[in-house]
Amino acid sequence: MNLKSIEIGKLHTKNNVFLAPLAGYTNAVFRELCYNLGAGLTFTEMVSAKGLCYGSEKTEELLHVSEGYAGIKACQIFGSDPEIMRRACESEALKDFELIDINMGCPMPKIYNNGEGSALLNDLPLAEKIISACKKSGKAVSVKFRIGLDESRIVSAEFAKMCEGAGADMICVHGRTRDKIYSGAVNVKEIAAAKNAVKIPVIANGGVFGSSDAEKLIEKTGADGVAVARGAMYNPWIFAKITGEPLPDKRQFVLTQLEKTRKLYGERFACVFMRKMCAFYLKNQKGCAQLRVKLFACPICEELKELINTLSFE
């Protein structure tokens, strides 16, 4: 894959292989470790604009940035009120974030039925107002969206043009429709259509679980880079493999993630979160079902650490 820096407004990324926002997973520690593995840009979990405007403690917890994180600070927000979105961008909570990514692709009913996320694919005038309002904050703005709501309502090229016209500095296109959620083939033609419709950087998203997937996605879409989502949950080392960075000792990586997560988020969160992450990392290994049972039986981080030291992360 041809590695290159992506220019997002006045910002310049380390390379064009990004960690996509993942609700419940891209916390501060995971972002730091993926960046160190080679990811050129990472995003926070999806954050509510209303929560930011009204000082939600739970919302602001999602905005932790590790001391060791050296990349561009990027936050993904969601909402449907342009004024609330602008206020969120200008909030004290986001003062240290250089890039705001607007979620216009989340397919989950809770978000969609509230007129947010992928629901905005059905209301281009409102989506345009939201992007324009966020740009008034003076920050760089990107937009992540899907190619349409279903096969009868494909809007990729039209939506891409709208984003550019409203002032977006970059777009990230997930090559599936909203009704597919995360299943089915990625529609590379529609990502290519979005790429051909604009001059701003276009990042392709969907189906990247290995180096060859990233290369094929770039080749077939002409996109400027790729964003890795679920592939990073199962295999964060994917960033080193794609970018040519040295592969770390995987067990030591997991132990480091455990310790950093415990230090930042506390014992209970770290234990629950890392049991889940280890289960992802061990997926498809021989005996993984039995290993999952052992993982989820660990009540504290020390016991989990002892178990990790006996595991082989292939």
XYZ file of C-alpha atoms in Angstrom:
314
model
C 0.000 0.000 0.000
C 1.216 3.486 -0.852
C 1.616 5.275 2.476
C 1.243 9.045 2.501
C 0.271 11.888 4.784
C -3.287 13.183 4.497
C -3.874 16.943 4.625
C -7.025 17.749 6.611
C -7.375 21.513 6.562
C -4.123 22.655 8.141
C -3.494 19.290 9.789
C -1.200 16.596 8.404
C -1.512 12.952 9.433
C 1.366 10.541 9.981
C 0.006 8.294 7.210
C -3.234 7.282 5.512
C -4.149 4.215 7.615
C -6.640 5.307 10.265
C -8.349 3.771 13.292
C -12.070 4.416 12.806
C -14.254 5.461 15.744
C -15.692 2.426 17.543
C -18.332 2.956 20.213
C -17.257 1.144 23.350
C -13.730 0.405 22.141
C -11.633 3.377 20.968
C -10.846 4.664 24.433
C -7.718 6.679 25.185
C -5.461 3.682 25.823
C -6.536 1.769 22.724
C -6.069 4.888 20.577
C -2.577 5.465 21.961
C -1.500 1.871 21.397
C -2.911 1.749 17.846
C -1.167 5.024 17.021
C 2.113 3.586 18.314
C 1.539 0.498 16.150
C 1.352 2.694 13.062
C -2.153 4.181 12.777
C -1.886 7.621 11.182
C -4.976 9.016 12.889
C -7.337 7.787 15.601
C -10.748 9.006 16.746
C -12.572 8.962 20.063
C -15.693 6.942 20.497
C -18.864 8.608 19.242
C -19.736 11.461 21.642
C -23.119 13.123 22.057
C -23.142 16.829 21.147
C -25.968 17.366 23.637
C -23.950 15.647 26.341
C -21.039 18.007 25.629
C -23.272 21.084 25.758
C -24.921 20.074 29.012
C -21.810 18.884 30.829
C -22.534 15.167 30.993
C -19.811 13.554 33.109
C -20.242 10.243 31.262
C -19.804 12.019 27.917
C -16.637 13.799 28.997
C -15.133 10.504 30.207
C -14.989 9.474 26.538
C -12.625 12.390 25.830
C -9.601 11.238 27.840
C -6.336 11.559 25.918
C -3.368 9.511 27.156
C -0.226 11.400 28.091
C 1.717 9.235 25.654
C -0.519 9.962 22.670
C 1.422 11.990 20.094
C -1.060 12.142 17.205
C -3.704 14.586 16.048
C -6.489 14.777 18.624
C -9.706 13.862 16.813
C -13.174 13.551 18.338
C -16.268 12.128 16.692
C -19.551 13.760 17.668
C -23.162 13.057 16.748
C -26.360 15.064 16.814
C -29.022 16.606 14.602
C -29.270 20.213 15.809
C -26.795 22.508 13.967
C -26.587 25.007 16.825
C -25.992 22.290 19.431
C -23.334 20.761 17.183
C -21.560 24.120 16.818
C -21.681 24.707 20.579
C -20.252 21.230 21.157
C -17.320 21.978 18.823
C -16.645 25.196 20.731
C -17.100 23.624 24.183
C -14.397 23.633 26.825
C -14.406 19.838 26.725
C -13.182 19.855 23.103
C -10.727 22.761 23.388
C -7.714 20.455 22.942
C -9.180 18.555 19.986
C -7.935 19.662 16.587
C -10.282 17.657 14.369
C -14.023 17.144 14.718
C -15.523 14.172 12.901
C -19.292 14.281 12.395
C -21.067 10.938 12.538
C -23.593 10.658 9.706
C -23.362 6.906 9.336
C -24.286 5.149 12.601
C -26.964 2.567 11.694
C -28.132 1.693 15.205
C -31.883 2.194 15.794
C -31.350 4.238 18.970
C -29.363 6.820 16.975
C -31.235 6.520 13.673
C -34.703 6.851 15.209
C -33.582 10.052 16.917
C -32.794 11.620 13.544
C -29.038 11.319 14.068
C -26.235 9.279 12.471
C -27.304 7.650 9.203
C -30.764 9.272 9.402
C -29.050 12.398 8.058
C -28.461 10.585 4.758
C -32.158 11.211 4.166
C -31.943 14.958 4.897
C -29.105 16.587 2.943
C -30.204 20.190 3.739
C -30.010 19.484 7.487
C -26.714 17.612 7.116
C -25.308 20.584 5.220
C -26.384 22.992 7.970
C -24.718 20.803 10.595
C -21.385 20.722 8.747
C -21.468 24.475 8.111
C -22.259 25.130 11.768
C -19.386 22.936 12.957
C -16.981 24.728 10.600
C -17.819 28.000 12.358
C -15.862 26.661 15.331
C -12.644 27.178 13.363
C -11.624 23.534 13.776
C -10.906 21.082 10.989
C -14.030 19.042 10.221
C -14.465 15.598 8.670
C -17.635 13.614 8.017
C -18.128 9.840 8.224
C -21.130 8.521 6.328
C -22.550 5.469 4.561
C -23.319 5.159 0.873
C -27.088 5.260 1.513
C -29.975 3.981 3.598
C -30.645 0.974 1.347
C -30.021 -0.085 -2.234
C -32.911 2.047 -3.472
C -31.535 5.160 -1.773
C -27.838 5.415 -2.684
C -26.505 8.933 -2.102
C -22.712 8.527 -1.930
C -21.641 10.957 -4.686
C -24.361 13.496 -3.923
C -23.655 13.388 -0.205
C -19.905 13.710 -0.773
C -20.439 16.846 -2.902
C -22.679 18.305 -0.230
C -20.053 17.686 2.467
C -17.363 19.405 0.423
C -19.617 22.338 -0.394
C -20.532 22.776 3.274
C -16.848 23.045 4.200
C -15.784 19.539 5.223
C -12.008 19.036 5.063
C -12.206 15.250 4.629
C -14.818 12.530 4.283
C -14.768 8.870 5.291
C -17.140 6.621 3.351
C -18.370 3.314 4.753
C -19.199 1.222 1.705
C -22.386 -0.333 3.050
C -25.962 0.914 3.271
C -27.593 1.556 6.611
C -29.827 -1.541 6.406
C -26.789 -3.841 6.052
C -25.359 -2.678 9.409
C -21.932 -4.421 9.251
C -22.765 -7.401 7.035
C -22.489 -7.980 3.322
C -19.963 -6.942 0.719
C -18.463 -3.458 0.636
C -19.694 -1.474 -2.377
C -16.386 -0.248 -3.775
C -18.058 1.400 -6.777
C -19.982 3.799 -4.568
C -16.903 4.701 -2.539
C -15.196 5.390 -5.873
C -18.167 7.521 -6.922
C -17.753 9.627 -3.791
C -14.016 9.928 -4.430
C -14.588 11.062 -8.017
C -17.154 13.647 -6.920
C -14.862 15.741 -4.682
C -11.382 17.178 -4.341
C -11.030 16.824 -0.560
C -9.415 13.635 0.850
C -11.628 10.548 0.823
C -11.018 7.668 3.233
C -12.515 4.255 2.440
C -14.010 2.195 5.261
C -15.366 -1.328 5.445
C -14.040 -4.876 5.336
C -10.396 -4.200 6.212
C -9.131 -7.156 8.248
C -5.642 -7.483 6.765
C -2.999 -5.789 4.637
C -4.358 -7.219 1.393
C -7.842 -5.896 2.222
C -6.435 -2.391 2.635
C -4.531 -2.581 -0.639
C -7.541 -3.871 -2.576
C -9.831 -1.209 -1.116
C -7.461 1.561 -2.193
C -6.955 -0.015 -5.606
C -10.659 -0.495 -6.321
C -11.891 2.855 -4.972
C -9.044 5.266 -5.670
C -9.471 6.518 -2.093
C -6.710 8.471 -0.384
C -6.557 6.146 2.608
C -8.364 3.492 4.632
C -10.042 3.437 8.039
C -9.903 0.190 10.002
C -12.813 -0.515 12.337
C -13.724 -4.026 13.518
C -10.469 -5.353 12.064
C -8.620 -3.411 14.763
C -10.780 -4.862 17.528
C -9.708 -8.375 16.561
C -6.197 -7.511 15.479
C -4.726 -4.123 16.494
C -1.407 -5.329 15.071
C -2.945 -4.783 11.642
C -1.577 -1.239 11.716
C 2.004 -2.458 12.019
C 1.449 -4.974 9.238
C -0.026 -2.422 6.831
C 2.470 0.355 7.589
C 5.583 -1.792 7.965
C 6.172 -0.834 11.600
C 7.887 -3.455 13.799
C 5.486 -5.992 15.262
C 5.567 -5.929 19.066
C 5.477 -8.955 21.336
C 1.724 -9.526 21.334
C 1.451 -10.820 24.891
C 3.400 -7.821 26.166
C 1.127 -5.543 24.137
C -1.935 -7.027 25.850
C -0.344 -6.752 29.290
C 0.551 -3.123 28.601
C -3.000 -2.425 27.488
C -4.322 -3.997 30.680
C -2.052 -1.965 32.959
C -2.646 1.331 31.159
C -6.402 0.754 31.107
C -6.453 -0.037 34.828
C -4.386 3.050 35.628
C -6.627 5.383 33.639
C -10.089 3.883 34.103
C -9.877 1.845 37.290
C -9.955 -1.814 38.292
C -13.533 -2.734 37.428
C -13.648 -1.149 33.986
C -10.220 -2.521 33.066
C -11.115 -6.072 34.051
C -14.416 -6.109 32.151
C -13.012 -4.315 29.100
C -9.842 -6.381 28.814
C -11.670 -9.697 29.202
C -13.693 -8.656 26.179
C -10.633 -7.474 24.217
C -8.683 -10.646 24.925
C -11.623 -12.671 23.654
C -11.442 -10.708 20.395
C -7.681 -11.178 20.133
C -8.004 -14.944 20.607
C -10.883 -15.406 18.169
C -10.417 -18.301 15.714
C -7.589 -19.800 17.753
C -7.806 -23.470 18.629
C -9.738 -23.875 21.879
C -10.887 -20.240 21.889
C -14.301 -21.162 23.361
C -12.669 -22.678 26.440
C -10.312 -19.713 26.694
C -13.276 -17.328 26.664
C -14.773 -19.192 29.625
C -11.516 -18.799 31.552
C -11.228 -15.124 30.607
C -14.709 -14.195 31.747
C -14.228 -16.091 34.990
C -11.449 -13.682 36.042
C -12.922 -11.327 38.682
C -9.932 -8.988 39.033
C -7.115 -7.655 36.868
C -4.399 -9.626 38.683
C -6.066 -12.926 37.857
C -6.592 -11.793 34.305
C -2.922 -10.849 34.099
C -1.896 -14.299 35.307
C -4.070 -15.917 32.654
C -2.729 -13.639 29.891
C 0.793 -14.750 30.799
C -0.175 -18.314 29.929
C -1.776 -17.480 26.568
C -0.304 -17.425 23.104
C -1.527 -14.560 20.901
C -0.826 -15.879 17.420
